Amino acid sequence: MTDSTCDPSQLASKTGDDATNEFATGKAVFYQNGSWAYADLIKAGMTDDQIGMMPIYIGVDGEENQGLCSGGENYWCVSSQASEDAQKATEDFMYWCVTSDTATSIIADKMGLTAPFKSAKDTTNVFSQQAVAMAKDGKKTVAWDFVYIPSEEWKKNLKQALIAYAADNSKWDGVKNAFVDGWKTEKAASE
């Protein structure tokens, strides 16, 4: 936090747009985000040769073979509570999304995503291209942890503990307790 773009006590008031703008204008050298940020950075005036991604290193053995984090917490689903017509329409739409030239172009070019289907168009998103290149070079993709997080309450409590720590560096035990004890409590509640 000593090299932050703002006073640590102000972190809670910062937004994703602030982070994008600070990075795009050169105020920040690094910024943690995902391939979905590509369009925002291009819109902010950056070019492919000005941006890149790198793995998040934390100092553990073997991470030199680590690629980028990949995955998400969102899934395509068909509601069993919807009418048969609505279910069929949803299935048809999902099929269109992965087979249509129009849809795969939107996914690749406008959304900047990599679709794992043979008929999908390759993305122009340099971040996604870098992730694919790392995987082809044998770097191990690291799965995001979203599906393992026990609850939204755990995330909320950890966020509050991190904000308190940023405002006053003497409260690291609060972060540790929110993470460890909060995980244990929320995990038990979800079982």
Short mmCIF file of N, CA and C in Angstrom, two decimals:
data_model
loop_
_atom_site.label_atom_id
_atom_site.label_comp_id
_atom_site.label_asym_id
_atom_site.label_seq_id
_atom_site.Cartn_x
_atom_site.Cartn_y
_atom_site.Cartn_z
N MET A 1 0.81 -1.19 0.00
CA MET A 1 0.00 0.00 0.00
C MET A 1 0.85 1.26 0.00
N THR A 2 2.15 1.08 0.16
CA THR A 2 3.01 2.27 0.17
C THR A 2 3.17 2.87 -1.22
N ASP A 3 2.90 2.11 -2.25
CA ASP A 3 3.03 2.62 -3.62
C ASP A 3 1.68 2.77 -4.30
N SER A 4 0.64 2.95 -3.54
CA SER A 4 -0.70 3.10 -4.08
C SER A 4 -0.85 4.43 -4.79
N THR A 5 -1.84 4.51 -5.68
CA THR A 5 -2.11 5.77 -6.38
C THR A 5 -2.90 6.75 -5.52
N CYS A 6 -3.32 6.30 -4.34
CA CYS A 6 -4.06 7.17 -3.43
C CYS A 6 -3.68 6.84 -1.99
N ASP A 7 -4.10 7.69 -1.08
CA ASP A 7 -3.90 7.39 0.33
C ASP A 7 -4.66 6.12 0.67
N PRO A 8 -4.06 5.18 1.38
CA PRO A 8 -4.74 3.92 1.69
C PRO A 8 -6.11 4.08 2.34
N SER A 9 -6.31 5.15 3.08
CA SER A 9 -7.61 5.37 3.72
C SER A 9 -8.70 5.68 2.70
N GLN A 10 -8.32 6.00 1.47
CA GLN A 10 -9.29 6.31 0.42
C GLN A 10 -9.64 5.11 -0.46
N LEU A 11 -9.00 3.97 -0.24
CA LEU A 11 -9.22 2.81 -1.11
C LEU A 11 -10.68 2.37 -1.18
N ALA A 12 -11.39 2.47 -0.08
CA ALA A 12 -12.79 2.04 -0.06
C ALA A 12 -13.67 2.86 -0.99
N SER A 13 -13.25 4.08 -1.29
CA SER A 13 -14.07 4.93 -2.16
C SER A 13 -13.67 4.81 -3.64
N LYS A 14 -12.62 4.06 -3.93
CA LYS A 14 -12.17 3.91 -5.32
C LYS A 14 -13.05 2.89 -6.05
N THR A 15 -13.12 3.04 -7.36
CA THR A 15 -13.94 2.15 -8.18
C THR A 15 -13.09 1.46 -9.23
N GLY A 16 -13.69 0.52 -9.92
CA GLY A 16 -13.02 -0.13 -11.04
C GLY A 16 -12.67 0.86 -12.13
N ASP A 17 -13.56 1.83 -12.36
CA ASP A 17 -13.29 2.87 -13.36
C ASP A 17 -12.07 3.70 -12.97
N ASP A 18 -11.93 3.97 -11.67
CA ASP A 18 -10.74 4.70 -11.21
C ASP A 18 -9.48 3.92 -11.54
N ALA A 19 -9.49 2.62 -11.26
CA ALA A 19 -8.32 1.78 -11.52
C ALA A 19 -7.99 1.75 -13.01
N THR A 20 -9.01 1.61 -13.86
CA THR A 20 -8.80 1.60 -15.30
C THR A 20 -8.19 2.91 -15.76
N ASN A 21 -8.75 4.02 -15.30
CA ASN A 21 -8.25 5.33 -15.70
C ASN A 21 -6.83 5.59 -15.21
N GLU A 22 -6.53 5.19 -13.99
CA GLU A 22 -5.19 5.39 -13.45
C GLU A 22 -4.17 4.58 -14.24
N PHE A 23 -4.54 3.38 -14.65
CA PHE A 23 -3.64 2.56 -15.45
C PHE A 23 -3.49 3.14 -16.86
N ALA A 24 -4.60 3.48 -17.48
CA ALA A 24 -4.58 3.98 -18.86
C ALA A 24 -3.83 5.30 -19.00
N THR A 25 -3.83 6.10 -17.94
CA THR A 25 -3.14 7.40 -18.00
C THR A 25 -1.71 7.34 -17.46
N GLY A 26 -1.26 6.16 -17.08
CA GLY A 26 0.12 6.00 -16.61
C GLY A 26 0.34 6.31 -15.15
N LYS A 27 -0.72 6.59 -14.42
CA LYS A 27 -0.57 6.87 -12.98
C LYS A 27 -0.24 5.57 -12.23
N ALA A 28 -0.75 4.45 -12.73
CA ALA A 28 -0.47 3.14 -12.14
C ALA A 28 0.28 2.29 -13.17
N VAL A 29 1.26 1.54 -12.71
CA VAL A 29 2.04 0.69 -13.60
C VAL A 29 1.39 -0.68 -13.74
N PHE A 30 0.82 -1.19 -12.67
CA PHE A 30 0.13 -2.48 -12.66
C PHE A 30 -1.31 -2.26 -12.25
N TYR A 31 -2.15 -3.17 -12.75
CA TYR A 31 -3.52 -3.18 -12.22
C TYR A 31 -4.09 -4.55 -12.45
N GLN A 32 -4.68 -5.09 -11.40
CA GLN A 32 -5.20 -6.45 -11.45
C GLN A 32 -6.60 -6.43 -12.04
N ASN A 33 -6.77 -7.19 -13.10
CA ASN A 33 -8.06 -7.29 -13.74
C ASN A 33 -8.03 -8.52 -14.63
N GLY A 34 -8.98 -8.63 -15.52
CA GLY A 34 -9.05 -9.79 -16.39
C GLY A 34 -9.18 -9.40 -17.84
N SER A 35 -9.34 -10.40 -18.68
CA SER A 35 -9.41 -10.16 -20.12
C SER A 35 -10.58 -9.25 -20.49
N TRP A 36 -11.61 -9.22 -19.67
CA TRP A 36 -12.77 -8.37 -19.94
C TRP A 36 -12.42 -6.88 -19.88
N ALA A 37 -11.28 -6.52 -19.29
CA ALA A 37 -10.87 -5.11 -19.19
C ALA A 37 -10.27 -4.60 -20.49
N TYR A 38 -10.00 -5.48 -21.43
CA TYR A 38 -9.35 -5.09 -22.68
C TYR A 38 -10.10 -3.97 -23.39
N ALA A 39 -11.39 -4.13 -23.59
CA ALA A 39 -12.17 -3.13 -24.33
C ALA A 39 -12.12 -1.77 -23.62
N ASP A 40 -12.17 -1.77 -22.29
CA ASP A 40 -12.11 -0.51 -21.55
C ASP A 40 -10.77 0.19 -21.75
N LEU A 41 -9.68 -0.58 -21.77
CA LEU A 41 -8.36 0.02 -21.94
C LEU A 41 -8.17 0.55 -23.36
N ILE A 42 -8.66 -0.18 -24.34
CA ILE A 42 -8.59 0.29 -25.72
C ILE A 42 -9.43 1.57 -25.86
N LYS A 43 -10.61 1.57 -25.27
CA LYS A 43 -11.48 2.75 -25.31
C LYS A 43 -10.81 3.95 -24.63
N ALA A 44 -9.99 3.68 -23.62
CA ALA A 44 -9.29 4.74 -22.91
C ALA A 44 -8.05 5.23 -23.67
N GLY A 45 -7.80 4.66 -24.87
CA GLY A 45 -6.72 5.14 -25.71
C GLY A 45 -5.46 4.30 -25.72
N MET A 46 -5.46 3.17 -25.03
CA MET A 46 -4.28 2.32 -25.03
C MET A 46 -4.28 1.45 -26.29
N THR A 47 -3.10 0.92 -26.62
CA THR A 47 -2.96 0.04 -27.77
C THR A 47 -2.43 -1.31 -27.31
N ASP A 48 -2.55 -2.30 -28.18
CA ASP A 48 -2.11 -3.65 -27.83
C ASP A 48 -0.65 -3.71 -27.38
N ASP A 49 0.20 -2.89 -27.98
CA ASP A 49 1.62 -2.93 -27.62
C ASP A 49 1.91 -2.22 -26.29
N GLN A 50 0.93 -1.60 -25.70
CA GLN A 50 1.10 -0.93 -24.41
C GLN A 50 0.62 -1.77 -23.23
N ILE A 51 -0.03 -2.88 -23.50
CA ILE A 51 -0.64 -3.66 -22.41
C ILE A 51 -0.23 -5.12 -22.50
N GLY A 52 -0.30 -5.79 -21.39
CA GLY A 52 -0.02 -7.22 -21.33
C GLY A 52 -0.45 -7.75 -19.98
N MET A 53 -0.45 -9.06 -19.88
CA MET A 53 -0.82 -9.70 -18.62
C MET A 53 0.32 -10.58 -18.14
N MET A 54 0.37 -10.75 -16.85
CA MET A 54 1.34 -11.66 -16.26
C MET A 54 0.67 -12.40 -15.12
N PRO A 55 1.21 -13.59 -14.80
CA PRO A 55 0.64 -14.35 -13.67
C PRO A 55 0.80 -13.60 -12.35
N ILE A 56 -0.04 -13.94 -11.41
CA ILE A 56 0.05 -13.38 -10.06
C ILE A 56 0.99 -14.30 -9.28
N TYR A 57 2.17 -13.80 -8.99
CA TYR A 57 3.15 -14.60 -8.26
C TYR A 57 3.08 -14.25 -6.77
N ILE A 58 3.17 -15.28 -5.92
CA ILE A 58 3.08 -15.06 -4.48
C ILE A 58 4.26 -15.65 -3.72
N GLY A 59 5.25 -16.21 -4.44
CA GLY A 59 6.45 -16.70 -3.79
C GLY A 59 6.43 -18.16 -3.38
N VAL A 60 5.65 -18.99 -4.05
CA VAL A 60 5.63 -20.41 -3.70
C VAL A 60 6.42 -21.21 -4.73
N ASP A 61 6.92 -22.35 -4.31
CA ASP A 61 7.70 -23.21 -5.21
C ASP A 61 6.88 -23.64 -6.41
N GLY A 62 7.52 -23.62 -7.57
CA GLY A 62 6.90 -24.11 -8.79
C GLY A 62 6.08 -23.10 -9.56
N GLU A 63 5.91 -21.89 -9.02
CA GLU A 63 5.04 -20.95 -9.71
C GLU A 63 5.68 -20.35 -10.97
N GLU A 64 6.95 -20.65 -11.20
CA GLU A 64 7.55 -20.20 -12.45
C GLU A 64 6.92 -20.92 -13.65
N ASN A 65 6.21 -22.01 -13.38
CA ASN A 65 5.50 -22.75 -14.43
C ASN A 65 4.02 -22.38 -14.47
N GLN A 66 3.66 -21.35 -13.77
CA GLN A 66 2.26 -20.92 -13.68
C GLN A 66 1.91 -19.96 -14.81
N GLY A 67 0.73 -20.16 -15.37
CA GLY A 67 0.20 -19.23 -16.36
C GLY A 67 -0.77 -18.28 -15.70
N LEU A 68 -1.72 -17.82 -16.46
CA LEU A 68 -2.70 -16.87 -15.94
C LEU A 68 -3.84 -17.58 -15.22
N CYS A 69 -4.50 -16.86 -14.34
CA CYS A 69 -5.72 -17.35 -13.72
C CYS A 69 -6.82 -17.35 -14.77
N SER A 70 -7.68 -18.32 -14.70
CA SER A 70 -8.73 -18.43 -15.70
C SER A 70 -9.99 -19.00 -15.07
N GLY A 71 -11.11 -18.61 -15.61
CA GLY A 71 -12.36 -19.16 -15.11
C GLY A 71 -13.34 -18.06 -14.78
N GLY A 72 -14.33 -18.41 -14.06
CA GLY A 72 -15.34 -17.43 -13.68
C GLY A 72 -16.35 -18.03 -12.74
N GLU A 73 -17.22 -17.17 -12.28
CA GLU A 73 -18.24 -17.64 -11.36
C GLU A 73 -19.62 -17.64 -12.00
N ASN A 74 -19.66 -17.43 -13.29
CA ASN A 74 -20.94 -17.36 -13.99
C ASN A 74 -21.08 -18.55 -14.93
N TYR A 75 -22.28 -19.08 -15.01
CA TYR A 75 -22.55 -20.23 -15.85
C TYR A 75 -23.81 -19.99 -16.65
N TRP A 76 -23.89 -20.62 -17.79
CA TRP A 76 -25.11 -20.58 -18.57
C TRP A 76 -26.03 -21.67 -18.03
N CYS A 77 -27.24 -21.32 -17.76
CA CYS A 77 -28.18 -22.27 -17.17
C CYS A 77 -29.55 -22.14 -17.83
N VAL A 78 -30.28 -23.22 -17.74
CA VAL A 78 -31.67 -23.23 -18.18
C VAL A 78 -32.51 -23.52 -16.96
N SER A 79 -33.43 -22.64 -16.66
CA SER A 79 -34.24 -22.78 -15.45
C SER A 79 -35.27 -23.90 -15.60
N SER A 80 -35.28 -24.77 -14.64
CA SER A 80 -36.29 -25.84 -14.62
C SER A 80 -37.66 -25.27 -14.27
N GLN A 81 -37.69 -24.04 -13.77
CA GLN A 81 -38.95 -23.40 -13.39
C GLN A 81 -39.60 -22.67 -14.57
N ALA A 82 -38.84 -22.52 -15.67
CA ALA A 82 -39.38 -21.82 -16.85
C ALA A 82 -40.27 -22.77 -17.65
N SER A 83 -41.11 -22.17 -18.47
CA SER A 83 -41.99 -22.98 -19.33
C SER A 83 -41.13 -23.77 -20.33
N GLU A 84 -41.72 -24.81 -20.91
CA GLU A 84 -40.99 -25.59 -21.91
C GLU A 84 -40.58 -24.72 -23.09
N ASP A 85 -41.46 -23.79 -23.50
CA ASP A 85 -41.13 -22.90 -24.61
C ASP A 85 -39.94 -22.00 -24.25
N ALA A 86 -39.92 -21.48 -23.04
CA ALA A 86 -38.82 -20.62 -22.60
C ALA A 86 -37.52 -21.43 -22.49
N GLN A 87 -37.62 -22.65 -22.01
CA GLN A 87 -36.43 -23.51 -21.93
C GLN A 87 -35.87 -23.78 -23.32
N LYS A 88 -36.74 -24.09 -24.26
CA LYS A 88 -36.31 -24.36 -25.64
C LYS A 88 -35.69 -23.10 -26.25
N ALA A 89 -36.30 -21.95 -26.04
CA ALA A 89 -35.77 -20.70 -26.57
C ALA A 89 -34.39 -20.42 -25.98
N THR A 90 -34.21 -20.70 -24.70
CA THR A 90 -32.92 -20.50 -24.04
C THR A 90 -31.87 -21.42 -24.64
N GLU A 91 -32.23 -22.68 -24.82
CA GLU A 91 -31.29 -23.63 -25.42
C GLU A 91 -30.93 -23.23 -26.85
N ASP A 92 -31.91 -22.77 -27.61
CA ASP A 92 -31.65 -22.31 -28.97
C ASP A 92 -30.71 -21.10 -28.98
N PHE A 93 -30.93 -20.18 -28.04
CA PHE A 93 -30.07 -19.00 -27.95
C PHE A 93 -28.64 -19.39 -27.59
N MET A 94 -28.48 -20.29 -26.63
CA MET A 94 -27.13 -20.72 -26.25
C MET A 94 -26.43 -21.40 -27.42
N TYR A 95 -27.17 -22.21 -28.17
CA TYR A 95 -26.60 -22.87 -29.35
C TYR A 95 -26.18 -21.82 -30.38
N TRP A 96 -27.02 -20.82 -30.60
CA TRP A 96 -26.70 -19.74 -31.52
C TRP A 96 -25.43 -19.01 -31.08
N CYS A 97 -25.29 -18.79 -29.77
CA CYS A 97 -24.12 -18.08 -29.24
C CYS A 97 -22.80 -18.76 -29.58
N VAL A 98 -22.81 -20.08 -29.69
CA VAL A 98 -21.55 -20.80 -29.92
C VAL A 98 -21.39 -21.31 -31.34
N THR A 99 -22.39 -21.11 -32.20
CA THR A 99 -22.28 -21.62 -33.57
C THR A 99 -22.40 -20.53 -34.64
N SER A 100 -23.03 -19.45 -34.33
CA SER A 100 -23.28 -18.39 -35.30
C SER A 100 -22.03 -17.53 -35.50
N ASP A 101 -21.71 -17.20 -36.75
CA ASP A 101 -20.60 -16.28 -37.01
C ASP A 101 -20.83 -14.93 -36.34
N THR A 102 -22.06 -14.46 -36.37
CA THR A 102 -22.39 -13.18 -35.74
C THR A 102 -22.13 -13.25 -34.24
N ALA A 103 -22.66 -14.28 -33.60
CA ALA A 103 -22.51 -14.39 -32.14
C ALA A 103 -21.06 -14.61 -31.74
N THR A 104 -20.36 -15.52 -32.42
CA THR A 104 -18.96 -15.76 -32.02
C THR A 104 -18.09 -14.54 -32.30
N SER A 105 -18.45 -13.74 -33.30
CA SER A 105 -17.72 -12.49 -33.54
C SER A 105 -17.96 -11.50 -32.41
N ILE A 106 -19.19 -11.42 -31.94
CA ILE A 106 -19.50 -10.53 -30.81
C ILE A 106 -18.75 -11.00 -29.57
N ILE A 107 -18.77 -12.29 -29.31
CA ILE A 107 -18.07 -12.83 -28.13
C ILE A 107 -16.57 -12.57 -28.23
N ALA A 108 -15.99 -12.79 -29.41
CA ALA A 108 -14.54 -12.62 -29.59
C ALA A 108 -14.12 -11.16 -29.67
N ASP A 109 -14.84 -10.37 -30.45
CA ASP A 109 -14.39 -9.01 -30.74
C ASP A 109 -14.96 -7.95 -29.79
N LYS A 110 -16.24 -8.01 -29.52
CA LYS A 110 -16.87 -6.99 -28.66
C LYS A 110 -16.67 -7.31 -27.18
N MET A 111 -16.84 -8.59 -26.83
CA MET A 111 -16.72 -8.98 -25.43
C MET A 111 -15.28 -9.35 -25.08
N GLY A 112 -14.49 -9.71 -26.09
CA GLY A 112 -13.09 -10.05 -25.86
C GLY A 112 -12.88 -11.37 -25.15
N LEU A 113 -13.81 -12.28 -25.28
CA LEU A 113 -13.73 -13.56 -24.59
C LEU A 113 -13.24 -14.66 -25.52
N THR A 114 -12.69 -15.70 -24.93
CA THR A 114 -12.29 -16.87 -25.67
C THR A 114 -13.34 -17.94 -25.42
N ALA A 115 -14.00 -18.38 -26.45
CA ALA A 115 -15.02 -19.42 -26.31
C ALA A 115 -14.39 -20.78 -26.60
N PRO A 116 -14.62 -21.76 -25.76
CA PRO A 116 -13.98 -23.07 -25.91
C PRO A 116 -14.72 -24.00 -26.87
N PHE A 117 -15.05 -23.51 -28.05
CA PHE A 117 -15.78 -24.31 -29.02
C PHE A 117 -15.03 -24.27 -30.34
N LYS A 118 -15.01 -25.40 -31.05
CA LYS A 118 -14.26 -25.50 -32.31
C LYS A 118 -14.71 -24.47 -33.33
N SER A 119 -15.98 -24.16 -33.37
CA SER A 119 -16.49 -23.23 -34.38
C SER A 119 -16.36 -21.76 -33.97
N ALA A 120 -15.89 -21.52 -32.76
CA ALA A 120 -15.81 -20.14 -32.27
C ALA A 120 -14.69 -19.37 -32.96
N LYS A 121 -14.94 -18.11 -33.20
CA LYS A 121 -13.95 -17.22 -33.80
C LYS A 121 -12.85 -16.92 -32.78
N ASP A 122 -11.62 -16.82 -33.26
CA ASP A 122 -10.52 -16.43 -32.38
C ASP A 122 -10.69 -14.98 -31.97
N THR A 123 -10.37 -14.69 -30.74
CA THR A 123 -10.53 -13.34 -30.23
C THR A 123 -9.40 -12.42 -30.68
N THR A 124 -9.69 -11.16 -30.78
CA THR A 124 -8.68 -10.15 -31.07
C THR A 124 -8.13 -9.55 -29.77
N ASN A 125 -8.67 -9.97 -28.64
CA ASN A 125 -8.28 -9.47 -27.33
C ASN A 125 -6.86 -9.97 -27.01
N VAL A 126 -5.92 -9.05 -26.89
CA VAL A 126 -4.53 -9.41 -26.65
C VAL A 126 -4.36 -10.16 -25.32
N PHE A 127 -5.17 -9.84 -24.33
CA PHE A 127 -5.07 -10.54 -23.05
C PHE A 127 -5.44 -12.02 -23.21
N SER A 128 -6.52 -12.27 -23.90
CA SER A 128 -6.94 -13.66 -24.13
C SER A 128 -5.92 -14.39 -24.99
N GLN A 129 -5.36 -13.71 -25.97
CA GLN A 129 -4.33 -14.32 -26.81
C GLN A 129 -3.11 -14.70 -25.98
N GLN A 130 -2.73 -13.85 -25.04
CA GLN A 130 -1.59 -14.13 -24.18
C GLN A 130 -1.87 -15.33 -23.27
N ALA A 131 -3.09 -15.43 -22.77
CA ALA A 131 -3.45 -16.56 -21.92
C ALA A 131 -3.36 -17.87 -22.70
N VAL A 132 -3.86 -17.87 -23.92
CA VAL A 132 -3.80 -19.06 -24.78
C VAL A 132 -2.35 -19.41 -25.09
N ALA A 133 -1.53 -18.40 -25.41
CA ALA A 133 -0.12 -18.64 -25.73
C ALA A 133 0.61 -19.25 -24.53
N MET A 134 0.34 -18.76 -23.33
CA MET A 134 0.98 -19.32 -22.13
C MET A 134 0.59 -20.78 -21.94
N ALA A 135 -0.68 -21.08 -22.15
CA ALA A 135 -1.14 -22.47 -22.01
C ALA A 135 -0.46 -23.37 -23.06
N LYS A 136 -0.35 -22.89 -24.28
CA LYS A 136 0.31 -23.66 -25.34
C LYS A 136 1.80 -23.86 -25.05
N ASP A 137 2.41 -22.91 -24.32
CA ASP A 137 3.81 -23.01 -23.93
C ASP A 137 4.02 -23.91 -22.72
N GLY A 138 2.94 -24.51 -22.23
CA GLY A 138 3.05 -25.44 -21.11
C GLY A 138 2.88 -24.83 -19.74
N LYS A 139 2.57 -23.55 -19.69
CA LYS A 139 2.31 -22.92 -18.39
C LYS A 139 0.97 -23.42 -17.87
N LYS A 140 0.93 -23.75 -16.60
CA LYS A 140 -0.29 -24.29 -16.00
C LYS A 140 -1.28 -23.16 -15.70
N THR A 141 -2.47 -23.28 -16.26
CA THR A 141 -3.52 -22.32 -15.97
C THR A 141 -3.99 -22.51 -14.53
N VAL A 142 -4.17 -21.43 -13.82
CA VAL A 142 -4.61 -21.47 -12.43
C VAL A 142 -6.11 -21.16 -12.40
N ALA A 143 -6.89 -22.07 -11.85
CA ALA A 143 -8.34 -21.87 -11.80
C ALA A 143 -8.70 -20.84 -10.74
N TRP A 144 -9.65 -19.98 -11.10
CA TRP A 144 -10.18 -19.04 -10.12
C TRP A 144 -10.87 -19.82 -9.01
N ASP A 145 -10.97 -19.22 -7.87
CA ASP A 145 -11.51 -19.91 -6.69
C ASP A 145 -12.99 -19.65 -6.42
N PHE A 146 -13.67 -18.93 -7.30
CA PHE A 146 -15.03 -18.50 -7.00
C PHE A 146 -15.94 -19.63 -6.55
N VAL A 147 -15.84 -20.79 -7.16
CA VAL A 147 -16.76 -21.87 -6.83
C VAL A 147 -16.49 -22.45 -5.44
N TYR A 148 -15.35 -22.11 -4.86
CA TYR A 148 -15.01 -22.64 -3.53
C TYR A 148 -15.33 -21.68 -2.40
N ILE A 149 -15.55 -20.43 -2.71
CA ILE A 149 -15.84 -19.44 -1.68
C ILE A 149 -17.16 -19.81 -1.01
N PRO A 150 -17.17 -19.87 0.33
CA PRO A 150 -18.36 -20.40 1.01
C PRO A 150 -19.61 -19.53 0.93
N SER A 151 -19.45 -18.20 0.79
CA SER A 151 -20.64 -17.36 0.77
C SER A 151 -20.29 -15.92 0.38
N GLU A 152 -21.30 -15.18 0.00
CA GLU A 152 -21.14 -13.74 -0.23
C GLU A 152 -20.83 -13.03 1.08
N GLU A 153 -21.36 -13.53 2.17
CA GLU A 153 -21.11 -12.94 3.49
C GLU A 153 -19.62 -12.97 3.81
N TRP A 154 -18.95 -14.09 3.50
CA TRP A 154 -17.51 -14.21 3.73
C TRP A 154 -16.77 -13.12 2.94
N LYS A 155 -17.12 -12.95 1.66
CA LYS A 155 -16.47 -11.93 0.83
C LYS A 155 -16.70 -10.54 1.41
N LYS A 156 -17.93 -10.27 1.83
CA LYS A 156 -18.27 -8.95 2.40
C LYS A 156 -17.45 -8.69 3.66
N ASN A 157 -17.37 -9.66 4.55
CA ASN A 157 -16.63 -9.48 5.80
C ASN A 157 -15.13 -9.32 5.55
N LEU A 158 -14.58 -10.08 4.60
CA LEU A 158 -13.17 -9.95 4.28
C LEU A 158 -12.89 -8.57 3.68
N LYS A 159 -13.76 -8.12 2.82
CA LYS A 159 -13.61 -6.78 2.23
C LYS A 159 -13.56 -5.72 3.33
N GLN A 160 -14.47 -5.80 4.28
CA GLN A 160 -14.51 -4.81 5.36
C GLN A 160 -13.22 -4.85 6.19
N ALA A 161 -12.70 -6.06 6.43
CA ALA A 161 -11.46 -6.19 7.19
C ALA A 161 -10.28 -5.60 6.40
N LEU A 162 -10.26 -5.80 5.10
CA LEU A 162 -9.19 -5.23 4.27
C LEU A 162 -9.27 -3.71 4.22
N ILE A 163 -10.48 -3.18 4.17
CA ILE A 163 -10.65 -1.72 4.19
C ILE A 163 -10.15 -1.15 5.51
N ALA A 164 -10.48 -1.80 6.61
CA ALA A 164 -10.01 -1.34 7.92
C ALA A 164 -8.49 -1.41 8.00
N TYR A 165 -7.92 -2.47 7.46
CA TYR A 165 -6.46 -2.60 7.46
C TYR A 165 -5.81 -1.49 6.63
N ALA A 166 -6.38 -1.21 5.46
CA ALA A 166 -5.82 -0.17 4.60
C ALA A 166 -5.86 1.19 5.28
N ALA A 167 -6.90 1.43 6.06
CA ALA A 167 -7.04 2.72 6.74
C ALA A 167 -6.11 2.83 7.95
N ASP A 168 -5.77 1.67 8.55
CA ASP A 168 -4.93 1.65 9.76
C ASP A 168 -4.15 0.34 9.76
N ASN A 169 -2.90 0.36 9.34
CA ASN A 169 -2.10 -0.86 9.16
C ASN A 169 -1.94 -1.72 10.41
N SER A 170 -2.49 -1.34 11.53
CA SER A 170 -2.30 -2.12 12.75
C SER A 170 -3.34 -3.22 12.92
N LYS A 171 -4.20 -3.43 11.95
CA LYS A 171 -5.31 -4.36 12.14
C LYS A 171 -5.21 -5.62 11.27
N TRP A 172 -4.01 -6.16 11.04
CA TRP A 172 -3.87 -7.34 10.19
C TRP A 172 -4.59 -8.55 10.80
N ASP A 173 -4.64 -8.67 12.12
CA ASP A 173 -5.36 -9.78 12.74
C ASP A 173 -6.82 -9.81 12.33
N GLY A 174 -7.39 -8.64 12.09
CA GLY A 174 -8.77 -8.59 11.63
C GLY A 174 -8.92 -9.22 10.25
N VAL A 175 -7.94 -9.00 9.37
CA VAL A 175 -7.97 -9.61 8.04
C VAL A 175 -7.80 -11.12 8.17
N LYS A 176 -6.84 -11.53 8.98
CA LYS A 176 -6.59 -12.96 9.19
C LYS A 176 -7.84 -13.65 9.75
N ASN A 177 -8.46 -13.06 10.74
CA ASN A 177 -9.65 -13.65 11.34
C ASN A 177 -10.83 -13.68 10.37
N ALA A 178 -11.00 -12.61 9.60
CA ALA A 178 -12.08 -12.58 8.63
C ALA A 178 -11.88 -13.66 7.58
N PHE A 179 -10.64 -13.89 7.19
CA PHE A 179 -10.36 -14.91 6.18
C PHE A 179 -10.51 -16.31 6.77
N VAL A 180 -9.74 -16.62 7.80
CA VAL A 180 -9.68 -17.98 8.33
C VAL A 180 -10.94 -18.36 9.12
N ASP A 181 -11.23 -17.59 10.16
CA ASP A 181 -12.39 -17.91 11.00
C ASP A 181 -13.70 -17.72 10.24
N GLY A 182 -13.74 -16.65 9.44
CA GLY A 182 -14.94 -16.42 8.64
C GLY A 182 -15.19 -17.53 7.65
N TRP A 183 -14.12 -18.04 7.02
CA TRP A 183 -14.25 -19.16 6.09
C TRP A 183 -14.82 -20.38 6.81
N LYS A 184 -14.25 -20.68 7.97
CA LYS A 184 -14.69 -21.85 8.73
C LYS A 184 -16.17 -21.73 9.09
N THR A 185 -16.58 -20.58 9.57
CA THR A 185 -17.97 -20.36 9.96
C THR A 185 -18.92 -20.45 8.78
N GLU A 186 -18.58 -19.76 7.69
CA GLU A 186 -19.47 -19.75 6.52
C GLU A 186 -19.49 -21.10 5.82
N LYS A 187 -18.37 -21.79 5.79
CA LYS A 187 -18.32 -23.13 5.19
C LYS A 187 -19.22 -24.09 5.98
N ALA A 188 -19.13 -24.03 7.29
CA ALA A 188 -19.98 -24.89 8.13
C ALA A 188 -21.46 -24.57 7.93
N ALA A 189 -21.77 -23.30 7.77
CA ALA A 189 -23.17 -22.90 7.58
C ALA A 189 -23.73 -23.36 6.24
N SER A 190 -22.84 -23.56 5.25
CA SER A 190 -23.30 -23.95 3.92
C SER A 190 -23.41 -25.46 3.75
N GLU A 191 -22.98 -26.21 4.72
CA GLU A 191 -23.02 -27.69 4.61
C GLU A 191 -24.25 -28.27 5.24
#
